[in-house]
PDB file of C-alpha atoms in Angstrom:
ATOM      1  CA  GLU A  10     -14.412   9.502 -12.123  1.00 81.00           C
ATOM      2  CA  ALA A  11     -10.451  10.037 -11.394  1.00 86.00           C
ATOM      3  CA  ASP A  12      -9.409   6.653 -10.192  1.00 94.00           C
ATOM      4  CA  ILE A  13      -6.099   4.244 -10.806  1.00 97.00           C
ATOM      5  CA  TYR A  14      -7.380   1.034 -13.453  1.00 97.00           C
ATOM      6  CA  GLN A  15      -5.812  -2.079 -13.853  1.00 98.00           C
ATOM      7  CA  THR A  16      -6.449  -4.884 -16.475  1.00 97.00           C
ATOM      8  CA  PRO A  17      -6.877  -7.546 -16.373  1.00 97.00           C
ATOM      9  CA  ARG A  18      -8.930  -8.235 -13.139  1.00 97.00           C
ATOM     10  CA  TYR A  19      -7.561 -11.930 -13.106  1.00 97.00           C
ATOM     11  CA  LEU A  20      -5.513 -14.237 -15.272  1.00 97.00           C
ATOM     12  CA  VAL A  21      -4.257 -17.547 -15.632  1.00 97.00           C
ATOM     13  CA  ILE A  22      -1.402 -18.091 -17.601  1.00 97.00           C
ATOM     14  CA  GLY A  23       1.022 -21.034 -18.788  1.00 97.00           C
ATOM     15  CA  THR A  24       4.592 -21.150 -17.685  1.00 97.00           C
ATOM     16  CA  GLY A  25       7.011 -19.634 -20.390  1.00 96.00           C
ATOM     17  CA  LYS A  26       4.383 -16.846 -21.579  1.00 96.00           C
ATOM     18  CA  LYS A  27       5.372 -13.190 -21.595  1.00 96.00           C
ATOM     19  CA  ILE A  28       2.614 -11.076 -19.999  1.00 96.00           C
ATOM     20  CA  THR A  29       1.864  -7.590 -19.629  1.00 97.00           C
ATOM     21  CA  LEU A  30      -0.262  -6.231 -16.638  1.00 98.00           C
ATOM     22  CA  GLU A  31      -1.817  -2.983 -17.808  1.00 98.00           C
ATOM     23  CA  CYS A  32      -2.276  -0.080 -15.026  1.00 98.00           C
ATOM     24  CA  SER A  33      -3.697   3.626 -16.028  1.00 98.00           C
ATOM     25  CA  GLN A  34      -4.423   6.473 -13.976  1.00 96.00           C
ATOM     26  CA  THR A  35      -6.849   9.695 -14.281  1.00 95.00           C
ATOM     27  CA  MET A  36      -6.158  11.328 -11.304  1.00 91.00           C
ATOM     28  CA  GLY A  37      -2.816  13.697 -12.627  1.00 90.00           C
ATOM     29  CA  HIS A  38      -0.227  12.154 -10.558  1.00 91.00           C
ATOM     30  CA  ASP A  39       3.626  11.579 -11.495  1.00 89.00           C
ATOM     31  CA  LYS A  40       3.853   8.773  -9.094  1.00 91.00           C
ATOM     32  CA  MET A  41       3.482   5.685  -9.879  1.00 93.00           C
ATOM     33  CA  TYR A  42       4.208   2.199  -7.872  1.00 94.00           C
ATOM     34  CA  TRP A  43       3.914  -1.365  -8.502  1.00 96.00           C
ATOM     35  CA  TYR A  44       3.371  -4.026  -5.396  1.00 96.00           C
ATOM     36  CA  GLN A  45       3.385  -7.491  -4.935  1.00 96.00           C
ATOM     37  CA  GLN A  46       1.159  -9.228  -2.511  1.00 96.00           C
ATOM     38  CA  ASP A  47       0.012 -12.258  -1.747  1.00 92.00           C
ATOM     39  CA  PRO A  48      -3.573 -12.276  -0.683  1.00 82.00           C
ATOM     40  CA  GLY A  49      -4.069 -10.413   2.823  1.00 82.00           C
ATOM     41  CA  MET A  50      -0.117 -10.270   3.202  1.00 91.00           C
ATOM     42  CA  GLU A  51       2.694  -7.655   3.328  1.00 92.00           C
ATOM     43  CA  LEU A  52       2.868  -5.638   0.481  1.00 94.00           C
ATOM     44  CA  HIS A  53       6.172  -5.406  -1.414  1.00 93.00           C
ATOM     45  CA  LEU A  54       7.240  -2.419  -3.675  1.00 92.00           C
ATOM     46  CA  ILE A  55       9.023  -3.948  -6.921  1.00 94.00           C
ATOM     47  CA  HIS A  56       8.967  -1.101  -9.335  1.00 95.00           C
ATOM     48  CA  TYR A  57       8.273   2.785  -8.947  1.00 92.00           C
ATOM     49  CA  SER A  58       8.817   6.040 -10.992  1.00 92.00           C
ATOM     50  CA  TYR A  59       8.803   9.413 -10.336  1.00 88.00           C
ATOM     51  CA  GLY A  60       7.717  10.431 -13.910  1.00 90.00           C
ATOM     52  CA  VAL A  61       8.035  10.051 -17.681  1.00 94.00           C
ATOM     53  CA  ASN A  62      11.287   8.070 -18.607  1.00 94.00           C
ATOM     54  CA  SER A  63      11.464   7.455 -15.068  1.00 91.00           C
ATOM     55  CA  THR A  64      11.821   3.852 -13.537  1.00 94.00           C
ATOM     56  CA  GLU A  65      13.594   2.472 -10.136  1.00 91.00           C
ATOM     57  CA  LYS A  66      13.398  -1.408  -8.984  1.00 91.00           C
ATOM     58  CA  GLY A  67      11.914  -1.481  -5.541  1.00 88.00           C
ATOM     59  CA  ASP A  68      12.527  -3.269  -2.379  1.00 83.00           C
ATOM     60  CA  LEU A  69      11.687  -7.101  -3.593  1.00 85.00           C
ATOM     61  CA  SER A  70      14.238  -8.138  -6.417  1.00 82.00           C
ATOM     62  CA  SER A  71      11.691  -8.845  -9.519  1.00 84.00           C
ATOM     63  CA  GLU A  72      12.132 -10.637 -12.947  1.00 90.00           C
ATOM     64  CA  SER A  73       9.799  -7.797 -14.571  1.00 93.00           C
ATOM     65  CA  THR A  74      10.090  -4.854 -16.010  1.00 95.00           C
ATOM     66  CA  VAL A  75       8.287  -1.494 -16.367  1.00 97.00           C
ATOM     67  CA  SER A  76       7.801   1.387 -18.592  1.00 96.00           C
ATOM     68  CA  ARG A  77       6.860   5.023 -18.397  1.00 97.00           C
ATOM     69  CA  ILE A  78       6.483   6.282 -21.792  1.00 97.00           C
ATOM     70  CA  ARG A  79       2.916   8.643 -20.637  1.00 96.00           C
ATOM     71  CA  THR A  80       2.357   9.857 -17.743  1.00 95.00           C
ATOM     72  CA  GLU A  81      -0.925   7.756 -16.904  1.00 96.00           C
ATOM     73  CA  HIS A  82       0.312   4.876 -18.214  1.00 97.00           C
ATOM     74  CA  PHE A  83       2.563   2.692 -16.243  1.00 98.00           C
ATOM     75  CA  PRO A  84       2.756  -1.532 -17.951  1.00 98.00           C
ATOM     76  CA  LEU A  85       4.484  -3.843 -16.125  1.00 97.00           C
ATOM     77  CA  THR A  86       5.965  -7.182 -18.085  1.00 96.00           C
ATOM     78  CA  LEU A  87       6.998 -10.716 -17.380  1.00 95.00           C
ATOM     79  CA  GLU A  88       8.913 -11.890 -20.509  1.00 94.00           C
ATOM     80  CA  SER A  89       8.612 -15.543 -19.400  1.00 95.00           C
ATOM     81  CA  ALA A  90       6.307 -16.307 -16.577  1.00 95.00           C
ATOM     82  CA  ARG A  91       6.665 -19.144 -13.920  1.00 95.00           C
ATOM     83  CA  PRO A  92       4.555 -20.218 -11.203  1.00 96.00           C
ATOM     84  CA  SER A  93       6.894 -18.429  -8.412  1.00 94.00           C
ATOM     85  CA  HIS A  94       5.509 -15.215 -10.062  1.00 95.00           C
ATOM     86  CA  THR A  95       2.177 -16.335  -8.962  1.00 96.00           C
ATOM     87  CA  SER A  96       0.672 -13.572  -6.567  1.00 96.00           C
ATOM     88  CA  GLN A  97      -1.434 -10.482  -6.655  1.00 97.00           C
ATOM     89  CA  TYR A  98       0.314  -7.457  -8.638  1.00 97.00           C
ATOM     90  CA  LEU A  99      -1.016  -3.647  -6.987  1.00 97.00           C
ATOM     91  CA  CYS A 100      -0.576  -0.568  -8.794  1.00 97.00           C
ATOM     92  CA  ALA A 101      -0.774   2.832  -7.093  1.00 95.00           C
ATOM     93  CA  SER A 102      -0.046   6.291  -7.488  1.00 94.00           C
ATOM     94  CA  SER A 103       0.292   9.519  -5.642  1.00 90.00           C
ATOM     95  CA  GLN A 104       1.197  13.118  -6.003  1.00 84.00           C
ATOM     96  CA  LEU A 105       4.304  14.928  -6.861  1.00 62.00           C
ATOM     97  CA  PRO A 106       5.524  17.367  -5.586  1.00 54.00           C
ATOM     98  CA  GLY A 107       4.275  18.036  -2.133  1.00 46.00           C
ATOM     99  CA  GLY A 108       6.307  15.811   0.284  1.00 49.00           C
ATOM    100  CA  ASN A 109       4.241  13.217   1.959  1.00 68.00           C
ATOM    101  CA  SER A 110       1.296  12.200  -0.023  1.00 79.00           C
ATOM    102  CA  PRO A 111      -0.740   8.719   0.143  1.00 86.00           C
ATOM    103  CA  LEU A 112      -0.939   6.116  -2.267  1.00 91.00           C
ATOM    104  CA  HIS A 113      -4.095   5.519  -4.287  1.00 94.00           C
ATOM    105  CA  PHE A 114      -4.190   1.785  -5.587  1.00 96.00           C
ATOM    106  CA  GLY A 115      -5.465   0.068  -8.385  1.00 97.00           C
ATOM    107  CA  ASN A 116      -7.617  -3.174  -7.659  1.00 96.00           C
ATOM    108  CA  GLY A 117      -5.079  -5.469  -8.685  1.00 97.00           C
ATOM    109  CA  THR A 118      -4.366  -8.214 -11.048  1.00 97.00           C
ATOM    110  CA  ARG A 119      -4.346 -11.656  -9.836  1.00 97.00           C
ATOM    111  CA  LEU A 120      -1.972 -13.595 -11.569  1.00 97.00           C
ATOM    112  CA  THR A 121      -1.721 -17.361 -11.514  1.00 97.00           C
ATOM    113  CA  VAL A 122       1.227 -18.902 -13.583  1.00 97.00           C
ATOM    114  CA  THR A 123       0.514 -22.965 -14.301  1.00 96.00           C
TER     115      THR A 123
ATOM    116  CA  GLY B  18      16.521   2.449   4.819  1.00 80.00           C
ATOM    117  CA  GLU B  19      13.402   2.708   7.244  1.00 86.00           C
ATOM    118  CA  ASN B  20      11.894  -0.423   8.779  1.00 92.00           C
ATOM    119  CA  VAL B  21       8.252  -0.597  10.051  1.00 96.00           C
ATOM    120  CA  GLU B  22       7.427  -3.222  12.782  1.00 97.00           C
ATOM    121  CA  GLN B  23       3.556  -4.107  13.227  1.00 98.00           C
ATOM    122  CA  HIS B  24       1.931  -5.969  16.212  1.00 98.00           C
ATOM    123  CA  PRO B  25      -0.175  -7.994  16.342  1.00 98.00           C
ATOM    124  CA  SER B  26      -0.432  -9.736  13.182  1.00 97.00           C
ATOM    125  CA  THR B  27      -3.755 -11.112  14.176  1.00 98.00           C
ATOM    126  CA  LEU B  28      -6.217  -9.329  16.528  1.00 98.00           C
ATOM    127  CA  SER B  29     -10.140 -10.625  17.288  1.00 98.00           C
ATOM    128  CA  VAL B  30     -12.175  -8.136  19.186  1.00 98.00           C
ATOM    129  CA  GLN B  31     -15.905  -8.464  20.503  1.00 98.00           C
ATOM    130  CA  GLU B  32     -18.310  -6.229  18.566  1.00 98.00           C
ATOM    131  CA  GLY B  33     -18.413  -2.953  20.416  1.00 98.00           C
ATOM    132  CA  ASP B  34     -14.685  -3.298  22.108  1.00 98.00           C
ATOM    133  CA  SER B  35     -12.089  -1.093  21.299  1.00 98.00           C
ATOM    134  CA  ALA B  36      -9.263  -2.484  18.934  1.00 98.00           C
ATOM    135  CA  VAL B  37      -5.223  -1.275  19.019  1.00 98.00           C
ATOM    136  CA  ILE B  38      -2.829  -1.867  16.628  1.00 98.00           C
ATOM    137  CA  LYS B  39       0.947  -0.595  17.152  1.00 98.00           C
ATOM    138  CA  CYS B  40       3.766   0.195  15.128  1.00 98.00           C
ATOM    139  CA  THR B  41       7.299   1.305  15.275  1.00 98.00           C
ATOM    140  CA  TYR B  42       9.592   2.612  12.847  1.00 97.00           C
ATOM    141  CA  SER B  43      13.412   3.081  12.483  1.00 96.00           C
ATOM    142  CA  ASP B  44      14.148   6.374  11.262  1.00 92.00           C
ATOM    143  CA  SER B  45      13.984   9.539  13.442  1.00 92.00           C
ATOM    144  CA  ALA B  46      13.499  11.583   9.796  1.00 89.00           C
ATOM    145  CA  SER B  47      10.335  10.130   9.213  1.00 90.00           C
ATOM    146  CA  ASN B  48       7.566  12.598   9.400  1.00 89.00           C
ATOM    147  CA  TYR B  49       4.496  10.915   7.712  1.00 90.00           C
ATOM    148  CA  PHE B  50       2.656   7.705   8.963  1.00 93.00           C
ATOM    149  CA  PRO B  51      -0.693   6.661   7.052  1.00 94.00           C
ATOM    150  CA  TRP B  52      -3.037   3.829   7.668  1.00 97.00           C
ATOM    151  CA  TYR B  53      -4.380   1.525   4.896  1.00 97.00           C
ATOM    152  CA  LYS B  54      -7.698  -0.916   5.229  1.00 98.00           C
ATOM    153  CA  GLN B  55      -7.769  -3.688   2.961  1.00 97.00           C
ATOM    154  CA  GLU B  56     -11.010  -5.286   3.299  1.00 96.00           C
ATOM    155  CA  LEU B  57     -10.950  -8.935   1.512  1.00 93.00           C
ATOM    156  CA  GLY B  58     -10.518  -9.003  -2.138  1.00 91.00           C
ATOM    157  CA  LYS B  59      -9.997  -5.442  -2.139  1.00 94.00           C
ATOM    158  CA  ARG B  60      -7.547  -2.941  -2.746  1.00 96.00           C
ATOM    159  CA  PRO B  61      -6.040  -0.712   0.269  1.00 96.00           C
ATOM    160  CA  GLN B  62      -7.573   2.033   1.036  1.00 96.00           C
ATOM    161  CA  LEU B  63      -6.289   5.127   3.328  1.00 95.00           C
ATOM    162  CA  ILE B  64      -8.572   5.575   6.117  1.00 97.00           C
ATOM    163  CA  ILE B  65      -6.326   7.723   8.496  1.00 97.00           C
ATOM    164  CA  ASP B  66      -2.699   9.729   8.229  1.00 94.00           C
ATOM    165  CA  ILE B  67      -0.869  11.914  10.607  1.00 93.00           C
ATOM    166  CA  ARG B  68       2.049  14.116  10.463  1.00 90.00           C
ATOM    167  CA  SER B  69       5.114  14.641  12.528  1.00 87.00           C
ATOM    168  CA  ASN B  70       3.872  18.144  13.895  1.00 86.00           C
ATOM    169  CA  VAL B  71       0.961  16.571  15.799  1.00 87.00           C
ATOM    170  CA  GLY B  72       0.556  13.982  18.440  1.00 92.00           C
ATOM    171  CA  GLU B  73      -3.206  12.683  17.741  1.00 96.00           C
ATOM    172  CA  LYS B  74      -5.594  12.686  15.021  1.00 95.00           C
ATOM    173  CA  LYS B  75      -9.084  11.484  15.219  1.00 97.00           C
ATOM    174  CA  ASP B  76     -11.658  10.850  12.485  1.00 95.00           C
ATOM    175  CA  GLN B  77     -15.172   9.688  13.891  1.00 96.00           C
ATOM    176  CA  ARG B  78     -14.145   5.868  15.719  1.00 97.00           C
ATOM    177  CA  ILE B  79     -10.719   6.104  14.346  1.00 98.00           C
ATOM    178  CA  ALA B  80      -7.879   7.736  15.810  1.00 98.00           C
ATOM    179  CA  VAL B  81      -4.147   7.691  15.346  1.00 98.00           C
ATOM    180  CA  THR B  82      -1.478   8.448  17.970  1.00 97.00           C
ATOM    181  CA  LEU B  83       2.285   8.990  17.508  1.00 97.00           C
ATOM    182  CA  ASN B  84       5.032   9.195  19.743  1.00 96.00           C
ATOM    183  CA  LYS B  85       8.141  10.720  18.370  1.00 94.00           C
ATOM    184  CA  THR B  86      10.336   9.753  20.644  1.00 95.00           C
ATOM    185  CA  ALA B  87       9.821   6.771  21.209  1.00 96.00           C
ATOM    186  CA  LYS B  88       9.261   6.355  17.742  1.00 96.00           C
ATOM    187  CA  HIS B  89       5.856   4.723  17.723  1.00 96.00           C
ATOM    188  CA  PHE B  90       2.332   5.343  15.990  1.00 98.00           C
ATOM    189  CA  SER B  91      -1.064   3.414  17.012  1.00 98.00           C
ATOM    190  CA  LEU B  92      -4.156   2.937  15.482  1.00 98.00           C
ATOM    191  CA  HIS B  93      -7.280   2.910  17.986  1.00 98.00           C
ATOM    192  CA  ILE B  94     -10.737   1.847  16.740  1.00 98.00           C
ATOM    193  CA  THR B  95     -13.565   2.275  19.044  1.00 98.00           C
ATOM    194  CA  GLU B  96     -17.108   0.674  19.466  1.00 98.00           C
ATOM    195  CA  THR B  97     -15.871  -1.683  16.553  1.00 98.00           C
ATOM    196  CA  GLN B  98     -18.819  -3.093  13.804  1.00 98.00           C
ATOM    197  CA  PRO B  99     -18.419  -6.167  11.622  1.00 97.00           C
ATOM    198  CA  GLU B 100     -17.451  -3.756   8.792  1.00 97.00           C
ATOM    199  CA  ASP B 101     -13.914  -3.092  10.821  1.00 98.00           C
ATOM    200  CA  SER B 102     -13.125  -6.722   9.750  1.00 98.00           C
ATOM    201  CA  ALA B 103     -10.053  -6.307   7.466  1.00 98.00           C
ATOM    202  CA  VAL B 104      -6.233  -5.854   7.370  1.00 98.00           C
ATOM    203  CA  TYR B 105      -4.560  -3.325   8.405  1.00 98.00           C
ATOM    204  CA  PHE B 106      -1.465  -1.679   7.183  1.00 98.00           C
ATOM    205  CA  CYS B 107       0.836   0.646   8.966  1.00 97.00           C
ATOM    206  CA  ALA B 108       3.254   3.120   6.932  1.00 94.00           C
ATOM    207  CA  ALA B 109       5.796   5.620   7.359  1.00 92.00           C
ATOM    208  CA  SER B 110       7.909   8.197   5.035  1.00 88.00           C
ATOM    209  CA  LYS B 111      10.471  10.538   5.030  1.00 82.00           C
ATOM    210  CA  GLY B 112       8.971  13.522   3.040  1.00 69.00           C
ATOM    211  CA  THR B 113      11.358  15.609   0.899  1.00 64.00           C
ATOM    212  CA  ASN B 114      10.941  19.069  -0.863  1.00 57.00           C
ATOM    213  CA  PHE B 115      11.140  17.142  -4.105  1.00 57.00           C
ATOM    214  CA  GLY B 116       8.215  14.608  -3.062  1.00 54.00           C
ATOM    215  CA  ASN B 117      10.479  11.546  -3.905  1.00 56.00           C
ATOM    216  CA  GLU B 118       9.965   9.860  -0.645  1.00 69.00           C
ATOM    217  CA  LYS B 119       8.949   6.298  -0.286  1.00 78.00           C
ATOM    218  CA  LEU B 120       6.055   4.606   1.588  1.00 86.00           C
ATOM    219  CA  THR B 121       7.692   1.384   4.097  1.00 90.00           C
ATOM    220  CA  PHE B 122       4.897  -0.508   5.071  1.00 94.00           C
ATOM    221  CA  GLY B 123       4.414  -2.797   8.093  1.00 96.00           C
ATOM    222  CA  THR B 124       3.350  -6.743   7.770  1.00 96.00           C
ATOM    223  CA  GLY B 125      -0.054  -6.224   8.397  1.00 97.00           C
ATOM    224  CA  THR B 126      -2.900  -6.777  11.088  1.00 98.00           C
ATOM    225  CA  ARG B 127      -5.424  -9.063  10.199  1.00 98.00           C
ATOM    226  CA  LEU B 128      -8.431  -7.883  12.579  1.00 98.00           C
ATOM    227  CA  THR B 129     -11.805 -10.009  13.355  1.00 98.00           C
ATOM    228  CA  ILE B 130     -14.628  -8.845  14.916  1.00 98.00           C
ATOM    229  CA  ILE B 131     -16.498 -11.186  16.498  1.00 97.00           C
ATOM    230  CA  PRO B 132     -20.179 -10.637  16.451  1.00 94.00           C
TER     231      PRO B 132
END
């Protein structure tokens, strides 16, 4: 079934560790996004990509980095996790081109940095 | 850039009554307005969207209205049920031929249906 998959679902990690949040989609979409969201709160765009080798920073400044080597894969990396990075990270994708198209979200990774 | 304001931030409604959530946007060039529902612990999911060439769209108990002149759009839920309890987000974007628009989200409305 075409969907967008995020792993891990939950992650508890100590300060200073390097982490990578995985996001893969089988929807054939070119555009992918990372949002940061405290549970039930506002969605903040932190990174997006229009296609392979394209990455842009979003509206909310983030210490994380992303890469887009393959169309279906858009991992997010934190080189040195801090407690302030504790949040939920949602990956999303949408179709390109075609003008206005809805976002499809993954189930998210809930990150806790101790 | 686009700015989307959403009200109210919380809304409690008796089961069976109607709920209305309102959003305003700042960029008159915005032409796509989706609504997302996020249940507790789950991902946001699109429930309805409207484009600027129509003023109203309905899907069963859910409807969205758009007033381009006033730059506001609203979500209407009729005959509310307990499963409508969730956080609802409105959004706006400015589509281009290259499809490189970004959605700007509102701050969300926590809707609680009282049995």
